[in-house]
mmCIF file of C-alpha atoms in Angstrom:
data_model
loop_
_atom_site.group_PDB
_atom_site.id
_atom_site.type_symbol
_atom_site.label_atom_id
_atom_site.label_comp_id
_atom_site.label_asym_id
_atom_site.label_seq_id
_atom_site.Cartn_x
_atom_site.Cartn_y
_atom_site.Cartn_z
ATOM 1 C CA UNK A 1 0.000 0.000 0.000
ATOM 2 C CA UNK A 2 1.647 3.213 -1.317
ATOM 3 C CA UNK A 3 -1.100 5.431 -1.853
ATOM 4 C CA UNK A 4 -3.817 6.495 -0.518
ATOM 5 C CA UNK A 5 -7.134 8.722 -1.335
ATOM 6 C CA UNK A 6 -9.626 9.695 1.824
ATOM 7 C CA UNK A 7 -12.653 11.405 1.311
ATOM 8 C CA UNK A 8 -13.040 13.475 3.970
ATOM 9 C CA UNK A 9 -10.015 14.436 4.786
ATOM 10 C CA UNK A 10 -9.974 16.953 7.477
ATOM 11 C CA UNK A 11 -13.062 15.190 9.279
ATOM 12 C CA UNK A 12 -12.551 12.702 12.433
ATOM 13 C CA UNK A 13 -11.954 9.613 11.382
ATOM 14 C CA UNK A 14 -10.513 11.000 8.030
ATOM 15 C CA UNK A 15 -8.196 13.329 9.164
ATOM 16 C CA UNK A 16 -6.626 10.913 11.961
ATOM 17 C CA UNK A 17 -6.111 7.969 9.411
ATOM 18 C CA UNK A 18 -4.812 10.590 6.776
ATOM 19 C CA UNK A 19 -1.912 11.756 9.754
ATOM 20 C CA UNK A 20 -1.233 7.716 10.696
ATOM 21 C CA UNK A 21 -0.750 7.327 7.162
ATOM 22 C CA UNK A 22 1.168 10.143 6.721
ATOM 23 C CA UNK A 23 3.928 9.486 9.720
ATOM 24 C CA UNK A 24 4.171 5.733 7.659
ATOM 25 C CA UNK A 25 5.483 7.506 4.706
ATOM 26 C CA UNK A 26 2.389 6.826 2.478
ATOM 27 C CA UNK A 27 1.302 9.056 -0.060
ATOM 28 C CA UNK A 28 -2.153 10.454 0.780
ATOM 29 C CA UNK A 29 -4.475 12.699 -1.541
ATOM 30 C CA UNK A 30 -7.283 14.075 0.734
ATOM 31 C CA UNK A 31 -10.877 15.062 -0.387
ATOM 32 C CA UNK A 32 -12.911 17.653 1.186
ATOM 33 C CA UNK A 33 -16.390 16.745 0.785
ATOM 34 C CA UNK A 34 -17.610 20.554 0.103
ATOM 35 C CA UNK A 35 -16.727 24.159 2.088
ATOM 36 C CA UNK A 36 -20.701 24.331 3.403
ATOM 37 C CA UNK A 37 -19.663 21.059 5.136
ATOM 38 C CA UNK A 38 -18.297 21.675 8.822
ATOM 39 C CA UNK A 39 -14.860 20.809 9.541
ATOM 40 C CA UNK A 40 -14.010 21.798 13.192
ATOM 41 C CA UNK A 41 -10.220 22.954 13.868
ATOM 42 C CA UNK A 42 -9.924 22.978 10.161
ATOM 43 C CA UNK A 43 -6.971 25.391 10.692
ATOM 44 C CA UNK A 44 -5.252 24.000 13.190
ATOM 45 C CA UNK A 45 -6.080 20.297 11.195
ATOM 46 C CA UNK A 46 -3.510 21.859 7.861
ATOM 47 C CA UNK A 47 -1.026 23.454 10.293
ATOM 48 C CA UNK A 48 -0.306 19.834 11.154
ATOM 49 C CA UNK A 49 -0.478 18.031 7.332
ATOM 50 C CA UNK A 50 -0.696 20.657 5.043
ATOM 51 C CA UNK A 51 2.992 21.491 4.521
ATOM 52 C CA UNK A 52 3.908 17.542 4.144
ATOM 53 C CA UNK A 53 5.256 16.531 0.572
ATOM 54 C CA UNK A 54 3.443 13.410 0.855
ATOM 55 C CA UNK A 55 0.084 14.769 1.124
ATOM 56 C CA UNK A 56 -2.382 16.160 -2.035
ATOM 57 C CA UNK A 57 -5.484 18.192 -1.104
ATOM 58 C CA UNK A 58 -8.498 18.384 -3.517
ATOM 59 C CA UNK A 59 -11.936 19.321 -3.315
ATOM 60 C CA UNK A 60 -14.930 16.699 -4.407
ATOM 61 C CA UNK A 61 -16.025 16.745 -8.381
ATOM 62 C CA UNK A 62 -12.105 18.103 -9.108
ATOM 63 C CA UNK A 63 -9.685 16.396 -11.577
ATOM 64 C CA UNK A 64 -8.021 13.079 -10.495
ATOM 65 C CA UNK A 65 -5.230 12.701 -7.914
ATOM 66 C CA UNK A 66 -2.305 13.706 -10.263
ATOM 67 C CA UNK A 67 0.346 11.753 -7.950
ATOM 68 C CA UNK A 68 -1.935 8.538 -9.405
ATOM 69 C CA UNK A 69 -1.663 8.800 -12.859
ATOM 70 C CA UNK A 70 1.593 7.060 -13.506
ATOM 71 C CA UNK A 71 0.986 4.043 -10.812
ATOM 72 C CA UNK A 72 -0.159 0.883 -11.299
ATOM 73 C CA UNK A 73 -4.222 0.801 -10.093
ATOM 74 C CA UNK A 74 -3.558 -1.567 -7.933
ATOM 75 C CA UNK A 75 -1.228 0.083 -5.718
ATOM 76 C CA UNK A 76 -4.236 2.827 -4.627
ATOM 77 C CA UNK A 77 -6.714 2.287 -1.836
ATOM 78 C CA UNK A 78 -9.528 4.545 -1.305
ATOM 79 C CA UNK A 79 -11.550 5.485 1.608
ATOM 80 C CA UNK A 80 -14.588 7.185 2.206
ATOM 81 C CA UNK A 81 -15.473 7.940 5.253
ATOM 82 C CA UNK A 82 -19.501 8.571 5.671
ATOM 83 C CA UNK A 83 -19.163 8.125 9.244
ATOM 84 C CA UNK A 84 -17.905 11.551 9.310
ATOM 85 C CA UNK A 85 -20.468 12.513 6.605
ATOM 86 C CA UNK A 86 -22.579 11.096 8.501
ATOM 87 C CA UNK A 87 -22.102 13.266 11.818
ATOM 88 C CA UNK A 88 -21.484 16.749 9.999
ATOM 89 C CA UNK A 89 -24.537 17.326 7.965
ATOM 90 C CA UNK A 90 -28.095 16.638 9.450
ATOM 91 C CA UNK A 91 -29.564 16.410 6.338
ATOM 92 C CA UNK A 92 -29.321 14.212 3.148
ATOM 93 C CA UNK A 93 -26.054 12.141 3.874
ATOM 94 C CA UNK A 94 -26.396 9.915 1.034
ATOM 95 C CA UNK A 95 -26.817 12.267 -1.394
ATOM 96 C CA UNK A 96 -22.916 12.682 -0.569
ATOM 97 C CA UNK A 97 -21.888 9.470 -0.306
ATOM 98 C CA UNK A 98 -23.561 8.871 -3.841
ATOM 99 C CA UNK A 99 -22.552 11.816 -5.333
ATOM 100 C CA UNK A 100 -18.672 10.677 -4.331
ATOM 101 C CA UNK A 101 -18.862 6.591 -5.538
ATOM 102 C CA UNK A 102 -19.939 8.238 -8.712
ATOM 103 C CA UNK A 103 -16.945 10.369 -8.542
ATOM 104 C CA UNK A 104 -14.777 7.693 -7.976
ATOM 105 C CA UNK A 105 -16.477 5.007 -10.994
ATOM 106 C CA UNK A 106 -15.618 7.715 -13.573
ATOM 107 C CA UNK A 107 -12.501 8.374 -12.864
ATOM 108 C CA UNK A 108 -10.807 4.801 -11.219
ATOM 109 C CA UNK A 109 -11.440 1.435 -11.859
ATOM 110 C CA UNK A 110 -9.789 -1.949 -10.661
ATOM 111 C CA UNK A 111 -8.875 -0.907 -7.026
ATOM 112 C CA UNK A 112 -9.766 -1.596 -3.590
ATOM 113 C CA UNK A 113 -12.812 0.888 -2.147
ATOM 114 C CA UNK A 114 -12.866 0.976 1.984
ATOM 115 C CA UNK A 115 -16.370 2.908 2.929
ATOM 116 C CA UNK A 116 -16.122 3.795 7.358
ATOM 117 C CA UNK A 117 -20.383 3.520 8.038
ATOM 118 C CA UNK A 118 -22.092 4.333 11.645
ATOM 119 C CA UNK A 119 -23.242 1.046 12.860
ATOM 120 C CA UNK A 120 -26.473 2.331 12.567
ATOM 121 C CA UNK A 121 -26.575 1.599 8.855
ATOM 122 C CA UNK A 122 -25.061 -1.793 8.621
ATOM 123 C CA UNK A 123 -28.973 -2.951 7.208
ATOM 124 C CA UNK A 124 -30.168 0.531 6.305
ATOM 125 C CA UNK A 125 -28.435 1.436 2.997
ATOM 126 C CA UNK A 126 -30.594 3.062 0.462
ATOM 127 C CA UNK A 127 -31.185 1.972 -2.719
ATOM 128 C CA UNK A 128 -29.902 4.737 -4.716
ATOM 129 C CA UNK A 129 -26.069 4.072 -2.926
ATOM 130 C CA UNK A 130 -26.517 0.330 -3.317
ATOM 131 C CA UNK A 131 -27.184 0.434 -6.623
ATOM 132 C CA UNK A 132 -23.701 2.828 -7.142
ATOM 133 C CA UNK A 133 -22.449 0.011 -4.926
ATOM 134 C CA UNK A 134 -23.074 -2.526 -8.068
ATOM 135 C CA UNK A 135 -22.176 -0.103 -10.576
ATOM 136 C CA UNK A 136 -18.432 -0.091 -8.646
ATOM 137 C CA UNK A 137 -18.573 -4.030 -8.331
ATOM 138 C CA UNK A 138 -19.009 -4.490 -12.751
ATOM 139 C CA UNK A 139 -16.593 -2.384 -12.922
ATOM 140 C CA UNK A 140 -14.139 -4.536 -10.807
ATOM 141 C CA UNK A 141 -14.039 -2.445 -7.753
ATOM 142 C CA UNK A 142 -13.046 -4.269 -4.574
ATOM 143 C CA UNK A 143 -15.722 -2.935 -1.784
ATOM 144 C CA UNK A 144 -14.676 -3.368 1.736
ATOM 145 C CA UNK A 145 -17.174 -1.270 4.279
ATOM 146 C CA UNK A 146 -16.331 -0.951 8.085
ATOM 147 C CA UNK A 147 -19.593 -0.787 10.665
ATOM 148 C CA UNK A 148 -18.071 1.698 14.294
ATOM 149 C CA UNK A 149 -19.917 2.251 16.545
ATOM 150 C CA UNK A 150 -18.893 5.987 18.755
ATOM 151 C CA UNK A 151 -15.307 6.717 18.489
ATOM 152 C CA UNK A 152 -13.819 9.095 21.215
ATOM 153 C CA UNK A 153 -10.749 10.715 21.684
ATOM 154 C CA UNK A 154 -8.723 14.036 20.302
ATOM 155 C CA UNK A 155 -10.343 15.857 17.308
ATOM 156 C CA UNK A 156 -13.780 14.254 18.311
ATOM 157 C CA UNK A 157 -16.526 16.297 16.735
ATOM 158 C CA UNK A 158 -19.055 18.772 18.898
ATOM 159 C CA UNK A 159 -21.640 16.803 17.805
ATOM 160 C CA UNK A 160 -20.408 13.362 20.218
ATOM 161 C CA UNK A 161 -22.129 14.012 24.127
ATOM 162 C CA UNK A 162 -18.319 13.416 25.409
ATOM 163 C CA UNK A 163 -16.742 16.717 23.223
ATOM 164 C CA UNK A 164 -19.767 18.594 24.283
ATOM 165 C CA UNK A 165 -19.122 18.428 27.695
ATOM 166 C CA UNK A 166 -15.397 18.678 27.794
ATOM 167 C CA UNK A 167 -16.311 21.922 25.849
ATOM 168 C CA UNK A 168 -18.068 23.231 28.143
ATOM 169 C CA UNK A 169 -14.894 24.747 29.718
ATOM 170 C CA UNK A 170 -14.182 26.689 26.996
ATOM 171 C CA UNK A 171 -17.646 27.625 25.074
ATOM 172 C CA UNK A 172 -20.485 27.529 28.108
ATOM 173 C CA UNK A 173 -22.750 25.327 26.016
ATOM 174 C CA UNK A 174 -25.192 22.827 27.284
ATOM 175 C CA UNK A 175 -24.426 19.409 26.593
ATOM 176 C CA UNK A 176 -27.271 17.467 24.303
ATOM 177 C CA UNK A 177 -27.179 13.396 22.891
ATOM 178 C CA UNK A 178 -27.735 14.075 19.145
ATOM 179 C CA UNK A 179 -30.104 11.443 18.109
ATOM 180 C CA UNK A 180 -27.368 9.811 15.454
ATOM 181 C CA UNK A 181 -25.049 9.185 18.583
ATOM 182 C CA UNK A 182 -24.048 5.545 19.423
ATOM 183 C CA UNK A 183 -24.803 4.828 23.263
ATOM 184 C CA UNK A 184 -24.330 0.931 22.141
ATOM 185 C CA UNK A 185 -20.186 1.052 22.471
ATOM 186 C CA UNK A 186 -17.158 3.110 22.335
ATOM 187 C CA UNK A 187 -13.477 2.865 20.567
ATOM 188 C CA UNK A 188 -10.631 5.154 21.033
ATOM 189 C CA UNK A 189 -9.462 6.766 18.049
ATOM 190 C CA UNK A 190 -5.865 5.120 17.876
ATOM 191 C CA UNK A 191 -7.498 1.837 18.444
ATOM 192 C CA UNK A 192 -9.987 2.417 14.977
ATOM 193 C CA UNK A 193 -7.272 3.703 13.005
ATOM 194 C CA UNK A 194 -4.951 1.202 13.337
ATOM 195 C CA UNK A 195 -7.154 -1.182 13.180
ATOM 196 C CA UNK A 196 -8.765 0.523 9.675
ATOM 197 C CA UNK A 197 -4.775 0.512 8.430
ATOM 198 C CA UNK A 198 -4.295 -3.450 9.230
ATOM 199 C CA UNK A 199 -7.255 -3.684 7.570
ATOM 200 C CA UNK A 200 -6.687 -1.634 4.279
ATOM 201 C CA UNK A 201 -3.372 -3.404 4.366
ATOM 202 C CA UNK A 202 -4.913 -7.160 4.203
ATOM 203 C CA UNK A 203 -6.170 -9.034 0.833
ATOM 204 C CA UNK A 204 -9.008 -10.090 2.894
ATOM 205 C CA UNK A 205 -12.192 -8.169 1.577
ATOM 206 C CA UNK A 206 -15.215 -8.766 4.088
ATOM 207 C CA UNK A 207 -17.172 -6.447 5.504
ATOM 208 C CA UNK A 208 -16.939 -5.704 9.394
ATOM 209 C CA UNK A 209 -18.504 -4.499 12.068
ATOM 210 C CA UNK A 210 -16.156 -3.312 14.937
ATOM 211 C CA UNK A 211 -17.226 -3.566 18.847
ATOM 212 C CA UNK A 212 -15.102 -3.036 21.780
ATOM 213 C CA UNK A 213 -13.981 -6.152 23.858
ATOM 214 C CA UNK A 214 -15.358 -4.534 27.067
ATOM 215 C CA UNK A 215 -18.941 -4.279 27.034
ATOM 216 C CA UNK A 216 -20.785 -0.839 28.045
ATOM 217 C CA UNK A 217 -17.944 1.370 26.864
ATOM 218 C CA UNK A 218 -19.876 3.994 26.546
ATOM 219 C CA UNK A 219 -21.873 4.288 29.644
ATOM 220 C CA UNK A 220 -18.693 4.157 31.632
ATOM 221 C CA UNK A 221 -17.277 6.859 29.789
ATOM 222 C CA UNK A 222 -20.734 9.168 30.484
ATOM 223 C CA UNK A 223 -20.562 7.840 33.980
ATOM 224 C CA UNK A 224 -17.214 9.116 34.683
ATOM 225 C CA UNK A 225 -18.201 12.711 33.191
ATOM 226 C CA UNK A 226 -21.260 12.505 35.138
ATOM 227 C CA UNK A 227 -23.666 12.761 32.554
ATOM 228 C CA UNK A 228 -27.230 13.141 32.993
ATOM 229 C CA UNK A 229 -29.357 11.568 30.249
ATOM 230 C CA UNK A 230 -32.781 11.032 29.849
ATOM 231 C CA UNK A 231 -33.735 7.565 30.241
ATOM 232 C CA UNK A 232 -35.329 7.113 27.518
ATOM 233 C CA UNK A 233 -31.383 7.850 25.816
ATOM 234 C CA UNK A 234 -29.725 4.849 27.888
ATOM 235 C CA UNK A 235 -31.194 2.195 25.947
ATOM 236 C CA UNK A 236 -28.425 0.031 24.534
ATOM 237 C CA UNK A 237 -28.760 -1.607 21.027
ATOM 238 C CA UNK A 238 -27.281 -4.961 20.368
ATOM 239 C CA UNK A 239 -26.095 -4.935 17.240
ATOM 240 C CA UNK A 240 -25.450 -8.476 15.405
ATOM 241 C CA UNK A 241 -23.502 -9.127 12.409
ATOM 242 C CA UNK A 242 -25.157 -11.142 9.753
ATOM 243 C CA UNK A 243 -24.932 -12.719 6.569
ATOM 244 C CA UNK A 244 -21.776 -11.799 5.042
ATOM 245 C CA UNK A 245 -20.760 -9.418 8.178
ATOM 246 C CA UNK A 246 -17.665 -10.178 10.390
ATOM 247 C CA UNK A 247 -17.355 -9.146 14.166
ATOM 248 C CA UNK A 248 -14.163 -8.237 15.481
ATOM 249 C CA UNK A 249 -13.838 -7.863 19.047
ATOM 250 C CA UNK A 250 -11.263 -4.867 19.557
ATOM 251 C CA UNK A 251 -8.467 -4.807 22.625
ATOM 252 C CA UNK A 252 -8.692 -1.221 24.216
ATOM 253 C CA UNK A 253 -5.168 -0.186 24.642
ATOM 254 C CA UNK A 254 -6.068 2.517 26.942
ATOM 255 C CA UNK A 255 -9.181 2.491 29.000
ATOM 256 C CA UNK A 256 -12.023 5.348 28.288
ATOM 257 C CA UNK A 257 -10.980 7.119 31.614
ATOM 258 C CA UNK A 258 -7.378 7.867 30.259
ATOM 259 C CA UNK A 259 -9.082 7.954 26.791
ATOM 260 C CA UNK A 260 -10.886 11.081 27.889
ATOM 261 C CA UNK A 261 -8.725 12.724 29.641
ATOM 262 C CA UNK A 262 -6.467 12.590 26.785
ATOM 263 C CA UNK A 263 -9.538 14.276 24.830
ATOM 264 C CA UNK A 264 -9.422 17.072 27.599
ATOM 265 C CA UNK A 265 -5.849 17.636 27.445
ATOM 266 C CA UNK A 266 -6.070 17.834 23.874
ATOM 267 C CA UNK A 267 -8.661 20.092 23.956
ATOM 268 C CA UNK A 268 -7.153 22.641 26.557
ATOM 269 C CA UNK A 269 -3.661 22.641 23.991
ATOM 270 C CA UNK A 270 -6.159 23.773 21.138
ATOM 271 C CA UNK A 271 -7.832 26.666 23.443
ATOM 272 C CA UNK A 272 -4.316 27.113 24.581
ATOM 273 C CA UNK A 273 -5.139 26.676 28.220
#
């Protein structure tokens, strides 16, 4: 795996993989899904990868990656990550996601596609994207999509309970668990990434949906911030992997306490307190 293209780029989980794979010497061209889009810290997100040789910026519906066009297809992965779609616009989601995979089958063909989805969608895909889906798969795509459940850490969007209230420092807002939100697990960033890398770097092209080997991840985390939620909020959906869906169990190499408090300290270097 030489190169890399993320859509989404400056987003979550797109931004953190793009960095990972950037430190690992591997060219990256990043997408940005559209300027009306939310990106928070987008600044302070191309202090940190802008200036790096390795790394190509582009905007959606713009020419192909130019660093591609002398490789062989096969070297190039791309990833597109609607979970962050997914948790930046409230509206129309798919329309994105489409608009991209149609992107991608006019101007690629022959190489692996890795799509990052909410767990919430591993059996609600609309038609419109599943047909693009089979549109990729004639033309020889490789599709490979990734189920995650809430992902915490540094860079975690306003829109998770956990950044909320670790904002609340800094921007005296009331904390509020957005109805897309996860309650059913949580994974700490580094965990997901590298796990999304080992993945992207294996032949092995089934579909998986990623839970946390400890159980109630995310109620411990809201129980150590001290949370209030509505009870009709703390309902916990068991999610089951079927038909041609793997589960993998993932280690925590740090435990949500730490997790968060590395979110905190993260936060306070960004506010610069």
């Amino acid at each position: 795996m030489d190169r890399v293209i993320i859509y989404g780029t400056y987003h979550f989980l797109g931004f953190s993989l793009c960095e990972k794979l950037l430190d690992e010497g591997i060219q990256v061209c990043g997408f940005r899904l559209s300027e009306e889009i939310s990106e928070d810290f987008l600044e302070e997100k191309k202090l940190l990868i802008g200036r790096n040789a390795n790394f190509e910026e582009k905007m959606v519906g713009s020419e192909a990656v130019t660093f591609m066009e002398d490789s062989l297809k096969s070297d190039m992965i791309i990833v597109i990550s609607f979970y962050d779609i997914y948790y930046s616009i409230d509206e129309y989601p798919f329309l994105i996601l489409e608009k991209i995979l149609m992107n991608i089958n006019k101007q690629y063909s022959d190489v692996k596609v890795i799509i990052l989805f909410p767990t919430d969608f591993i059996e609600d895909i609309p038609e419109a994207v599943n047909r693009q889906f089979n549109h990729l798969k004639e033309n020889e795509f490789r599709i490979q999509k990734i189920y995650i459940p809430t992902v915490f850490g540094p860079w975690q969007p306003s829109v998770f309970l956990f950044q909320q209230y670790l904002l609340k420092e800094f921007l005296n807002a009331e904390p509020k668990l957005d109805k897309r939100e996860t309650t059913s697990d949580a994974i700490f960033i580094k965990d997901i990434i590298d796990l999304i890398i080992k993945l992207m770097k294996s032949n092995e092209m089934n579909d998986y949906l990623i839970q946390s080997n400890s159980s109630g991840q995310w109620f411990k985390g809201a129980e150590h911030l001290k949370l209030k939620l509505a009870t009709n909020k703390l309902a916990i959906n068991d999610l089951t992997a079927s038909g041609t869906v793997n589960i993998i169990k993932l280690k925590e190499s740090i435990s949500i306490i730490d997790g968060l408090e590395q979110q905190k300290r993260h936060l306070s270097r960004l506010f610069q307190v």
